[in-house]
Coordinates of C-alpha atoms in Angstrom, one line a residue:
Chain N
X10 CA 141.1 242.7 26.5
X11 CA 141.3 246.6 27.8
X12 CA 143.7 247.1 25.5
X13 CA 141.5 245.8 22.4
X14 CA 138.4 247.8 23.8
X15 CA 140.4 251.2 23.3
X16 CA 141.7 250.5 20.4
X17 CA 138.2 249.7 18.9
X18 CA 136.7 252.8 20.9
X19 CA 139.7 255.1 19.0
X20 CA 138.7 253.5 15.7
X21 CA 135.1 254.3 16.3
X22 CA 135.6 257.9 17.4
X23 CA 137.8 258.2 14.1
X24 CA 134.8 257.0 12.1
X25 CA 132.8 259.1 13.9
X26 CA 134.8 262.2 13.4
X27 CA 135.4 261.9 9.6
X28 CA 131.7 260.6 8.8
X29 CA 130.7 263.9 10.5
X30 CA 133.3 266.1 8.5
X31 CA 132.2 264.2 5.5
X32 CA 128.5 265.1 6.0
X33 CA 127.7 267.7 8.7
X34 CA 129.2 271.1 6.5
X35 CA 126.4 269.8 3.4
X36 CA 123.7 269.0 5.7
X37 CA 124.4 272.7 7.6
X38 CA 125.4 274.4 4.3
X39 CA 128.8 275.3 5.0
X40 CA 130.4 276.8 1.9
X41 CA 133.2 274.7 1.0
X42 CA 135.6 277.8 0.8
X43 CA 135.3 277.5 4.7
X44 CA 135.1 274.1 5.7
X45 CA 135.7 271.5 2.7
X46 CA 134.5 267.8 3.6
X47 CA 136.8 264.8 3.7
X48 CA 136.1 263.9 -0.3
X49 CA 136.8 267.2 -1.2
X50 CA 139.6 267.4 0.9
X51 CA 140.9 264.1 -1.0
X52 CA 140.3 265.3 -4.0
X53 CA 142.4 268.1 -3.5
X54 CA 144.9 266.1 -2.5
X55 CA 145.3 264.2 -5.7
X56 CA 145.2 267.3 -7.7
X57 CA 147.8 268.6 -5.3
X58 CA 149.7 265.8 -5.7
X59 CA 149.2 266.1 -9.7
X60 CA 149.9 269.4 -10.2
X61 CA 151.9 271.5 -7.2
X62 CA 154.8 269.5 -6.6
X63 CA 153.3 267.7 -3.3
X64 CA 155.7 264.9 -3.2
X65 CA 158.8 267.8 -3.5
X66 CA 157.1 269.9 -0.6
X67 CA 156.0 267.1 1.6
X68 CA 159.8 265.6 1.8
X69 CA 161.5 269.6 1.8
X70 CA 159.4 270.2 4.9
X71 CA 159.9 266.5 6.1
X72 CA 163.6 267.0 5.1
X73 CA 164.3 270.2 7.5
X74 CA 162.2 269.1 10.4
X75 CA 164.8 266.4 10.9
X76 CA 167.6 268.4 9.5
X77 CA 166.4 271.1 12.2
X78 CA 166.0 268.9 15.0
X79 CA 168.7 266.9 14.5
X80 CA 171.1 270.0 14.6
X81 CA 168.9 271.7 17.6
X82 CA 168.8 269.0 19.8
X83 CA 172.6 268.2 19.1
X84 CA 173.7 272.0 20.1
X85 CA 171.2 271.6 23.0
X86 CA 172.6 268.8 24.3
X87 CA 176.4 269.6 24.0
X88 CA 175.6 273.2 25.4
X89 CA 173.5 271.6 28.3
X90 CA 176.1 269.3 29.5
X91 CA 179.2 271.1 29.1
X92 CA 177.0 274.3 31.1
X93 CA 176.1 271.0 33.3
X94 CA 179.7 270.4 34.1
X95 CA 180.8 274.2 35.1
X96 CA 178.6 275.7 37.7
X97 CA 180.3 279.0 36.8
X98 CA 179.5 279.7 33.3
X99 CA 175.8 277.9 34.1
X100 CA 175.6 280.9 36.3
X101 CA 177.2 283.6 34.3
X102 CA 174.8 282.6 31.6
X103 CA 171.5 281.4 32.8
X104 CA 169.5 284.7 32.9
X105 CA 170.3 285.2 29.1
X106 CA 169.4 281.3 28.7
X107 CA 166.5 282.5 30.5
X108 CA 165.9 285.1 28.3
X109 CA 166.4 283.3 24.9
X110 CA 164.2 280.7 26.2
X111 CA 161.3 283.2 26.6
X112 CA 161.5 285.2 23.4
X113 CA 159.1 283.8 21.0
X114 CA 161.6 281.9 19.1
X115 CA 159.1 282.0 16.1
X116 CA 158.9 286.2 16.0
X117 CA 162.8 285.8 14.6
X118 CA 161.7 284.0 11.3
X119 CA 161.5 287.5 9.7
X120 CA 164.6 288.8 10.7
X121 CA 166.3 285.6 9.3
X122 CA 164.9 286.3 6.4
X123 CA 166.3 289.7 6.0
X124 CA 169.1 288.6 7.0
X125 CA 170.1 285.3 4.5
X126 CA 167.3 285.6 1.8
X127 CA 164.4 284.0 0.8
X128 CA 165.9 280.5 0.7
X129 CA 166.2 277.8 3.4
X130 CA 168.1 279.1 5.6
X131 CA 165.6 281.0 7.5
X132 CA 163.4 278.3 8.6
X133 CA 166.2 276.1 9.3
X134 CA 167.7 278.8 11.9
X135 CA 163.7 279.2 13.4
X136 CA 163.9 275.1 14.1
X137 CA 167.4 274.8 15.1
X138 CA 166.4 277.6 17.6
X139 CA 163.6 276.3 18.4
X140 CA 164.3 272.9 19.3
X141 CA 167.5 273.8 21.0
X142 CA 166.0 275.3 24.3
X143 CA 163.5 272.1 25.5
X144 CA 166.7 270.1 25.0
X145 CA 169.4 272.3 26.9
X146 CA 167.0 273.1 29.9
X147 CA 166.0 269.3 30.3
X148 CA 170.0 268.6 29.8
X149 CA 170.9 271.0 32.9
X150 CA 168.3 270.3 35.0
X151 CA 169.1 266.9 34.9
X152 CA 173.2 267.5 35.4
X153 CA 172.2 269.6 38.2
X154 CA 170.3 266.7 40.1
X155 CA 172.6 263.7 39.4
X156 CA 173.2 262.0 42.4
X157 CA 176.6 263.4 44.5
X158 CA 176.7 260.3 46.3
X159 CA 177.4 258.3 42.9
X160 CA 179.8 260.4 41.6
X161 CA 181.8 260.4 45.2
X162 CA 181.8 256.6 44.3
X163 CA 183.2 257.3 40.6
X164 CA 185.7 259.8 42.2
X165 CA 186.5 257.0 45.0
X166 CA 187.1 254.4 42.1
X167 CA 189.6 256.8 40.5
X168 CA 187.5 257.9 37.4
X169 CA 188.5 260.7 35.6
X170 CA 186.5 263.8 34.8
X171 CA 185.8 262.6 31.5
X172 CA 185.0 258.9 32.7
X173 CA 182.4 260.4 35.3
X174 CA 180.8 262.0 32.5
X175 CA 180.6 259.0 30.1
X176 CA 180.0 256.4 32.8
X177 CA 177.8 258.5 35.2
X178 CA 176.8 261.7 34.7
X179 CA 175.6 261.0 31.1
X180 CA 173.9 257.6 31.7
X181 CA 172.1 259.2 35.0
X182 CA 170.8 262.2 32.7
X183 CA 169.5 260.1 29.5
X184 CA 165.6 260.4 30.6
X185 CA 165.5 263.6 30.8
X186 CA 167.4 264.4 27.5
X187 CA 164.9 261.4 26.1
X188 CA 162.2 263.9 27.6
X189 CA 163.6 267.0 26.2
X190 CA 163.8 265.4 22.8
X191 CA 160.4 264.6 22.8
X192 CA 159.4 267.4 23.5
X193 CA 161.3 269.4 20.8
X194 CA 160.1 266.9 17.7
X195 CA 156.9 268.3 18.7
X196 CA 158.5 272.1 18.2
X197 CA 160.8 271.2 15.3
X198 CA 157.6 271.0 13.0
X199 CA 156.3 274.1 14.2
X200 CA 159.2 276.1 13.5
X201 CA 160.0 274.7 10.2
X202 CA 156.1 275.3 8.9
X203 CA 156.9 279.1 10.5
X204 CA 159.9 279.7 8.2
X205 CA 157.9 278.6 5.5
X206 CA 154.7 280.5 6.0
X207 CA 157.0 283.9 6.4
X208 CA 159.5 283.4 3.2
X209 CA 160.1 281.0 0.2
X210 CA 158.1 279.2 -2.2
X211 CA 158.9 275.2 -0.7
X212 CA 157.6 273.0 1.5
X213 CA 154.0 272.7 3.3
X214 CA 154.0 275.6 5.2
X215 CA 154.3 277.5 1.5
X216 CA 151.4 275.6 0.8
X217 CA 149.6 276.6 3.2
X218 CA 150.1 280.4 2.5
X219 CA 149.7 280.0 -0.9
X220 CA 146.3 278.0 -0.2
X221 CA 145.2 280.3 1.8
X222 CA 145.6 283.3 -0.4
X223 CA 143.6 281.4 -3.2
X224 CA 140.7 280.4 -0.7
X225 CA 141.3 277.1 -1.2
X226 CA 140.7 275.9 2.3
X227 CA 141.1 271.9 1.5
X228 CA 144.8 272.9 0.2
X229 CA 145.6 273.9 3.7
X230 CA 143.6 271.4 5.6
X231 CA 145.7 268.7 3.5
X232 CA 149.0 270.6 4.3
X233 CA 148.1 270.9 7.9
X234 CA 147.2 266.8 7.9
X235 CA 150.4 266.2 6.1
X236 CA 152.6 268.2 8.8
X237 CA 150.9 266.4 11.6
X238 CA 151.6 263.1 10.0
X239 CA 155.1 264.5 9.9
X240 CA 155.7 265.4 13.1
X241 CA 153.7 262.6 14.4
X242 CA 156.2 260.0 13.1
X243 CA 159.1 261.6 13.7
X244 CA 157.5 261.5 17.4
X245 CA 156.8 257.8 17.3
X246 CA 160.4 257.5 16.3
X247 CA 161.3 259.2 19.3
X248 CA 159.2 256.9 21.8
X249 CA 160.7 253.7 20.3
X250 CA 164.6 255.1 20.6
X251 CA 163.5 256.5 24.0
X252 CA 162.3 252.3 24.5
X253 CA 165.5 250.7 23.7
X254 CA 167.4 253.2 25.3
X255 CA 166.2 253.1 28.7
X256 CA 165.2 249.6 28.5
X257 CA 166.6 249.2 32.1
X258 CA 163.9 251.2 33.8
X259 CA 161.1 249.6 35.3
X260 CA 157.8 249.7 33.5
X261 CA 154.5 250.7 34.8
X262 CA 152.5 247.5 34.5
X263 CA 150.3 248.1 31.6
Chain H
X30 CA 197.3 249.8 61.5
X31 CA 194.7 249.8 59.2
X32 CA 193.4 252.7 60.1
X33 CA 194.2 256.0 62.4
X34 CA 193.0 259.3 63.2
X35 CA 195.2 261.5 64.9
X36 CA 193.4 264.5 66.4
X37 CA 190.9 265.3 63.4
X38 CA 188.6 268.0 63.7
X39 CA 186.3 268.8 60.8
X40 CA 185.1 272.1 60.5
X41 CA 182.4 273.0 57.7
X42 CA 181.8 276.8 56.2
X43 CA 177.9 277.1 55.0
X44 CA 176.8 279.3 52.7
X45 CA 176.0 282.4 55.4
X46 CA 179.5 282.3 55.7
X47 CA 178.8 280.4 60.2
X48 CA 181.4 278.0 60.4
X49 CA 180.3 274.7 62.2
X50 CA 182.1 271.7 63.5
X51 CA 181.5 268.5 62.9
X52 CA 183.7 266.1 64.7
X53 CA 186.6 267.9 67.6
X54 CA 190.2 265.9 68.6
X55 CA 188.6 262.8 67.3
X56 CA 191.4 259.8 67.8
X57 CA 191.2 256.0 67.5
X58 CA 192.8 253.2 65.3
X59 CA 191.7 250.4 64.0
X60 CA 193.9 246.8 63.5
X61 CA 194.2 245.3 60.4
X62 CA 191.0 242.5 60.1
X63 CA 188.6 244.1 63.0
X64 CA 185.5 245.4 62.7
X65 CA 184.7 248.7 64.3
X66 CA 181.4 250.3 64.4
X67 CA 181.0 254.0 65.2
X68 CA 177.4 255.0 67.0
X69 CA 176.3 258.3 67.7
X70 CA 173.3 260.6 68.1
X71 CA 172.1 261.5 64.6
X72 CA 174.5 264.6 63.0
X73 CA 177.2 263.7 65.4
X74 CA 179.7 263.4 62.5
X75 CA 179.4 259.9 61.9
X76 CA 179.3 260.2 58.1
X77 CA 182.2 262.7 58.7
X78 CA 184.5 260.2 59.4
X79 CA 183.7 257.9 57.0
X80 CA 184.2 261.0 54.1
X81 CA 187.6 261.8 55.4
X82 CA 188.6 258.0 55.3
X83 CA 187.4 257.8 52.3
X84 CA 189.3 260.7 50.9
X85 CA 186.5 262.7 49.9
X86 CA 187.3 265.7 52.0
X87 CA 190.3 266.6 54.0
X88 CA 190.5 267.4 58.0
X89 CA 190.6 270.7 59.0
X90 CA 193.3 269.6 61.5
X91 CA 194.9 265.9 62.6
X92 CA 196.0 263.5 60.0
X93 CA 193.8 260.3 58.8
X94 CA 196.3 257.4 58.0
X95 CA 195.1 254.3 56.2
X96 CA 198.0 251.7 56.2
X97 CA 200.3 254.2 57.8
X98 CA 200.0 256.5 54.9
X99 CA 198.1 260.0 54.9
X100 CA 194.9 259.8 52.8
X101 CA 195.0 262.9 50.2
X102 CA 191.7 262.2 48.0
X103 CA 189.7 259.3 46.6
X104 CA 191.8 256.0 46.8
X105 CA 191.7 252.7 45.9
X106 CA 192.6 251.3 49.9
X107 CA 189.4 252.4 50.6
X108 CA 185.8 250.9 49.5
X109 CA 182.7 252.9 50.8
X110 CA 179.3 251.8 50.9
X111 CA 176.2 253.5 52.0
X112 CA 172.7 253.1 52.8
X113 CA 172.1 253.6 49.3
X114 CA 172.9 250.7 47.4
X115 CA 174.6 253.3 44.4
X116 CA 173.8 250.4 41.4
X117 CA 173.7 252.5 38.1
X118 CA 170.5 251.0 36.7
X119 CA 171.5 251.3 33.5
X120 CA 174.2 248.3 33.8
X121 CA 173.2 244.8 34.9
X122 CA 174.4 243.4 38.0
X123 CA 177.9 241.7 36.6
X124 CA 178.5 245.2 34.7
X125 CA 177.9 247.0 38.4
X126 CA 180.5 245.2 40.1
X127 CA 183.3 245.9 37.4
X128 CA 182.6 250.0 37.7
X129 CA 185.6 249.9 40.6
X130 CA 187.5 248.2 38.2
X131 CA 187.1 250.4 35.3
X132 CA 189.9 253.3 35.9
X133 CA 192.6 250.3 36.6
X134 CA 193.7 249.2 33.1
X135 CA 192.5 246.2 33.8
X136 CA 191.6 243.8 30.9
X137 CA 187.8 242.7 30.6
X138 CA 188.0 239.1 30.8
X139 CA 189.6 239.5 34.2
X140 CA 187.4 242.5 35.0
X141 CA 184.8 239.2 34.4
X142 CA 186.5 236.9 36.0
X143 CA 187.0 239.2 39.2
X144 CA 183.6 240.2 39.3
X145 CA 182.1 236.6 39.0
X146 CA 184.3 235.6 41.9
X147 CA 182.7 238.4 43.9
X148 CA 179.1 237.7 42.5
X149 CA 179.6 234.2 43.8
X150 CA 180.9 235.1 47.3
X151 CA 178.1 237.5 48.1
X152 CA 175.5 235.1 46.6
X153 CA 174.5 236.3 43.8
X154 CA 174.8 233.3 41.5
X155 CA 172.3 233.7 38.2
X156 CA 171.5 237.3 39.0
X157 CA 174.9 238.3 37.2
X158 CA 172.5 239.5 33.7
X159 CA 169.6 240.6 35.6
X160 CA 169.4 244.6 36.4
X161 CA 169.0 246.4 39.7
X162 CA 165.3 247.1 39.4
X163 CA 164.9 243.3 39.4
X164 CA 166.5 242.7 42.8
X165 CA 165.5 242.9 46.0
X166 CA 166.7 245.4 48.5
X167 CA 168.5 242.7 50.2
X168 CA 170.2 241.4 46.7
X169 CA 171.2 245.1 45.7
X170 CA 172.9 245.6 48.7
X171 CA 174.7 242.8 48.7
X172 CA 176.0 243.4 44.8
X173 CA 176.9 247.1 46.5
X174 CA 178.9 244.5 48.7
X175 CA 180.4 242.5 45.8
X176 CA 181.3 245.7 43.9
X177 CA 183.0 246.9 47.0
X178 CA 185.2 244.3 47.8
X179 CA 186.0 243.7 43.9
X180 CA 188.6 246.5 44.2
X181 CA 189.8 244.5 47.0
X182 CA 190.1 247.2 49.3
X183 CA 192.3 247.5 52.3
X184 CA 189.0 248.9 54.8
X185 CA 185.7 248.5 54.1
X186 CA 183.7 251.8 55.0
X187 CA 180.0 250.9 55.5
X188 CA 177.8 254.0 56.1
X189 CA 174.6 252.7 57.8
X190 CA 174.3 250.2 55.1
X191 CA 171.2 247.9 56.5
X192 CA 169.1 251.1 58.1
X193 CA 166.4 251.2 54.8
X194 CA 165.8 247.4 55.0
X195 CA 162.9 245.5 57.1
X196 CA 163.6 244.0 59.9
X197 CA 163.9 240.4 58.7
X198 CA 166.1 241.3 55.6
X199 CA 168.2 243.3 57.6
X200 CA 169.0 240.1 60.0
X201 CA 169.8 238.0 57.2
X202 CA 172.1 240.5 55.8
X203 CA 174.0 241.7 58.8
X204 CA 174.9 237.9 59.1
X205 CA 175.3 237.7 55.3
X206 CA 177.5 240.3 55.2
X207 CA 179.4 239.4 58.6
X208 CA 180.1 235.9 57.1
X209 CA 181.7 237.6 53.9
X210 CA 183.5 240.1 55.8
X211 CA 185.0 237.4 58.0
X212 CA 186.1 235.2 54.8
X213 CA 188.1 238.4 53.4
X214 CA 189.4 238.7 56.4
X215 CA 189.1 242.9 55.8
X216 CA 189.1 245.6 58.4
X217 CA 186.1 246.8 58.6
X218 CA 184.4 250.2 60.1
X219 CA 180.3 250.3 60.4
X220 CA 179.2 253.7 60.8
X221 CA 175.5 252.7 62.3
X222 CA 173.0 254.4 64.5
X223 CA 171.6 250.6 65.7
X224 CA 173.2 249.6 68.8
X225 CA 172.1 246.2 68.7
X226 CA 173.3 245.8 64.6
X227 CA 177.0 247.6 66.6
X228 CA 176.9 244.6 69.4
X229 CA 176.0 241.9 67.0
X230 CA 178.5 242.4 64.0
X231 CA 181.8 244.8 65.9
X232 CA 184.8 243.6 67.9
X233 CA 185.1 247.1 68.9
X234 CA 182.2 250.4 69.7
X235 CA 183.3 253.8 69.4
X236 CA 180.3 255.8 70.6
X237 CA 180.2 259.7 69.5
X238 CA 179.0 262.4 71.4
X239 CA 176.4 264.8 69.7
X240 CA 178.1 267.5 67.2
X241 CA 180.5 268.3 67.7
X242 CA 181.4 264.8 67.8
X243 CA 184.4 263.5 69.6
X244 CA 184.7 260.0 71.3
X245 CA 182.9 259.5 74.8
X246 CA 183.7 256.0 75.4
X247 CA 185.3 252.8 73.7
X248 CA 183.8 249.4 73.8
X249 CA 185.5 246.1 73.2
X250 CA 183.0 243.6 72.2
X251 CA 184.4 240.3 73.8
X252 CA 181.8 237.7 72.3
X253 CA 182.3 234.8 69.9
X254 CA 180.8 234.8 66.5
X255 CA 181.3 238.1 65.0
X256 CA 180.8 235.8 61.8
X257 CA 177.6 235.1 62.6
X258 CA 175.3 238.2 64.6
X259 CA 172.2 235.3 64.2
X260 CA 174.3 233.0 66.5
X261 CA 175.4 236.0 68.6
X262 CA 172.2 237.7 68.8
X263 CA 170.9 235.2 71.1
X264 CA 173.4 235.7 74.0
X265 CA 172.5 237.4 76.9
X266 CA 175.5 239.6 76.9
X267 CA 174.6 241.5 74.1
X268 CA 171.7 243.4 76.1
X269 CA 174.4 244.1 78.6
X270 CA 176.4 246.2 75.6
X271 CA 173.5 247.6 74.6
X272 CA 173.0 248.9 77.9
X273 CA 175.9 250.1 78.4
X274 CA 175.4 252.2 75.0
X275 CA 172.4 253.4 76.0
X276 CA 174.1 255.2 79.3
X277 CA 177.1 256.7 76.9
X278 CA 174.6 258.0 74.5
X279 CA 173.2 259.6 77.7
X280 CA 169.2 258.1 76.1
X281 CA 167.6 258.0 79.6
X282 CA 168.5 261.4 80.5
X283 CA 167.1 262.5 77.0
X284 CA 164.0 260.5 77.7
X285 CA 162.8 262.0 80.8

């Protein structure tokens, strides 16, 4: 019953929302070069779909989200728990982690570009680097804070290095990479639309650019829809792998 | 002998570089089959003892002998639990009790088989699929148990294993546990800070003195049913132990 009430609360605010967009920039006489209403913004979106490629840039920038998270996150990870298994190096190298992790991974889209071209390269290297830092810090916090007691017991039933990692360490860290991953599908859209707003003529983010320089406002509001829409599912992805994965932990009671 | 320490003293370096001691000249045995509890003062170096049986860190002097031989790191003669039931939530409570068996190229269907047995002797029966979060305190512990003596261990090490139950669980497992303990017929040495839970479940009492620790006195329990603390709980000897705890642990001088 609470659950039906919010649902039908959400789809009223929607309604809400868009009959407003729809009608409050006429009735205030908003020019549509600065905020189009939700017909125009359709409209757009056919010719869009007609005449600029929109399928082709939709899936390029749908393509290197994944491409860049997947890649990211993997690096992340691996990084994270082999840094998680040698307190040395995790020492030698976290003030440069550090560092890395507070440069604004997004400035470096430029210099990618000078460096491999105007192809897309650049705004895979802005995601991969992007996405890579949530995932690595979550990863080493977590290594750091396993329980010592449980891998005394692994060490007491004989495991070996390796089988602590697969059978505790790893298992015992899985929410917090689950965490970290979130996180970063969030990110991973960001950096690909960056790399695509700096350089090169594919993808949303080109749309978005190019839009923009032709004041057509409604081409970037229905690039900036599509790149939520984007991230969002590969987000809900996320929560349903994060579901099955951690099915053993106890739920909140909803 | 199931167990020996031979003039251990533990010394531990912190990280200011002040060395402290832990347990001094520390010496007892233990026969094969008895139960031994060791009571102390909190940081006394109980949980000392139990990590250099265990193998998880070497003495700093004295040998620790388990079946006559020295213990050099994490064995399979010794099975350790703690207060902490250690369950990985992530397996089910069948999967749990094969972890000992895992590094032992061991096949799975007796890996099962083995398991079940021990699911069946701590009472577990039907819970084998269910996982820990769906247990009781009381039920977690005693799969802790079964996983424990699935390795079939030579000593049982329990580290204050009923101190985070209520009162009532903690009854029912002491004699739960007793009754198991007794069936496997495995030495056994309770590292508690309950005198009563020492009276009720040991043949034997070491008490510690605070750190550094080393052995003030030695109790032989002579009561009947060490299988069963509920039956032995009852007796009036046991406040008579208890007592007599209470003076070696010096608690009415600390009192006043």
């Amino acid at each position: 019953m609470a659950r039906y009430k919010t649902t039908l609360a959400s789809a009223t605010l929607l309604v809400l929302v868009l009959a407003a967009w729809e009608y409050l920039p006429t009735a205030l006489e908003v020019p549509k070069f600065i905020i189009p209403t939700l017909s125009d913004c359709l409209v757009e979106l056919q010719r869009m779909w007609a005449y600029e490629q929109l399928l082709g840039h939709t899936l390029s920038t749908a393509l290197f989200t994944v491409l860049g998270f997947a890649i990211g996150s993997l690096m992340g990870a691996v990084i994270g728990y082999l840094l998680g298994m040698s307190a040395f190096w995790e020492k030698v190298l976290s003030p440069y982690i550090l560092a890395l992790q507070i440069a604004p991974k997004v400035a470096f889209a430029p210099l990618f570009i000078m460096w491999f071209g105007y192809n897309s390269m650049p705004k895979l290297l802005v995601t991969v680097l992007i996405v890579f830092f949530p995932v690595l810090v979550n990863v080493l916090q977590a290594m750091r804070t396993v329980d010592r007691d449980l891998i005394n017991l692994a060490r007491a039933y004989n495991l070996s290095r390796l089988g602590i990692f697969f059978k505790v360490e790893m298992p015992s860290t899985l929410p917090n990479l689950m965490a970290g991953l979130r996180i970063a599908s969030t990110l991973a859209v960001i950096g690909v639309t960056v790399g695509e707003l700096v350089g090169g003529n594919t993808g949303l983010g080109f749309l978005i650019s190019y839009g923009g320089g032709q004041a057509n406002a409604a081409m970037v509001f229905d690039a900036i829809v599509l790149l939520t829409v984007i991230g969002f599912v590969l987000y809900s992805a996320l929560v349903r792998i994060e579901d099955r994965v951690l099915h053993y932990l106890p739920k909140a009671e909803q | 002998m199931a167990l020996e320490f031979h003039s251990v003293t533990k010394r531990f370096t912190d990280n200011s570089g002040t060395s402290l001691t832990a347990v001094q000249d520390v010496s007892f045995d233990v026969q094969e089959g008895e139960f031994v509890s060791v009571v102390g003062p909190s940081g006394c170096g109980k949980s000392t003892i139990l990590s250099m049986t265990a193998g998880l860190y070497q003495p700093s002097e004295g040998k620790v002998l388990v079946s006559g031989e020295p213990v050099e790191g994490p064995n399979s003669h010794v099975g350790f639990m703690l207060q902490k039931d250690l369950l990985l939530p992530w397996r089910n409570i069948v999967t749990n009790i094969e972890f000992g068996l895992e590094a032992r190229g061991m096949g799975r269907a007796d890996r099962r088989e083995r398991a079940m047995a021990e699911l069946r002797h701590c009472q577990l029966d039907g819970f084998e699929n269910h996982y820990p979060h769906q247990l009781s305190g009381g039920m977690r512990q005693r799969a802790a148990l079964a996983r424990t003596l699935a390795i079939d261990p030579e000593i049982i090490l329990l580290d204050e294993p009923f101190s985070a139950l209520d009162a009532q669980t903690k009854l029912l497992l002491q004699n739960s546990f007793a009754g198991t303990i007794a069936e496997t017929g495995k030495t056994t040495l309770l590292i508690t800070h309950d005198l009563g839970e020492a009276v009720l479940m040991s043949d034997r009492i070491l008490v510690l003195s605070e750190r550094p620790g080393s052995i003030v006195a030695e109790i032989k329990v002579d009561l009947p049913h060490r299988d069963q603390p509920l039956k032995r709980r009852v007796m009036p000897e046991v406040g008579e132990y208890a007592a007599q705890l209470f003076k070696h642990l010096k608690l009415e001088e600390k009192a006043a």
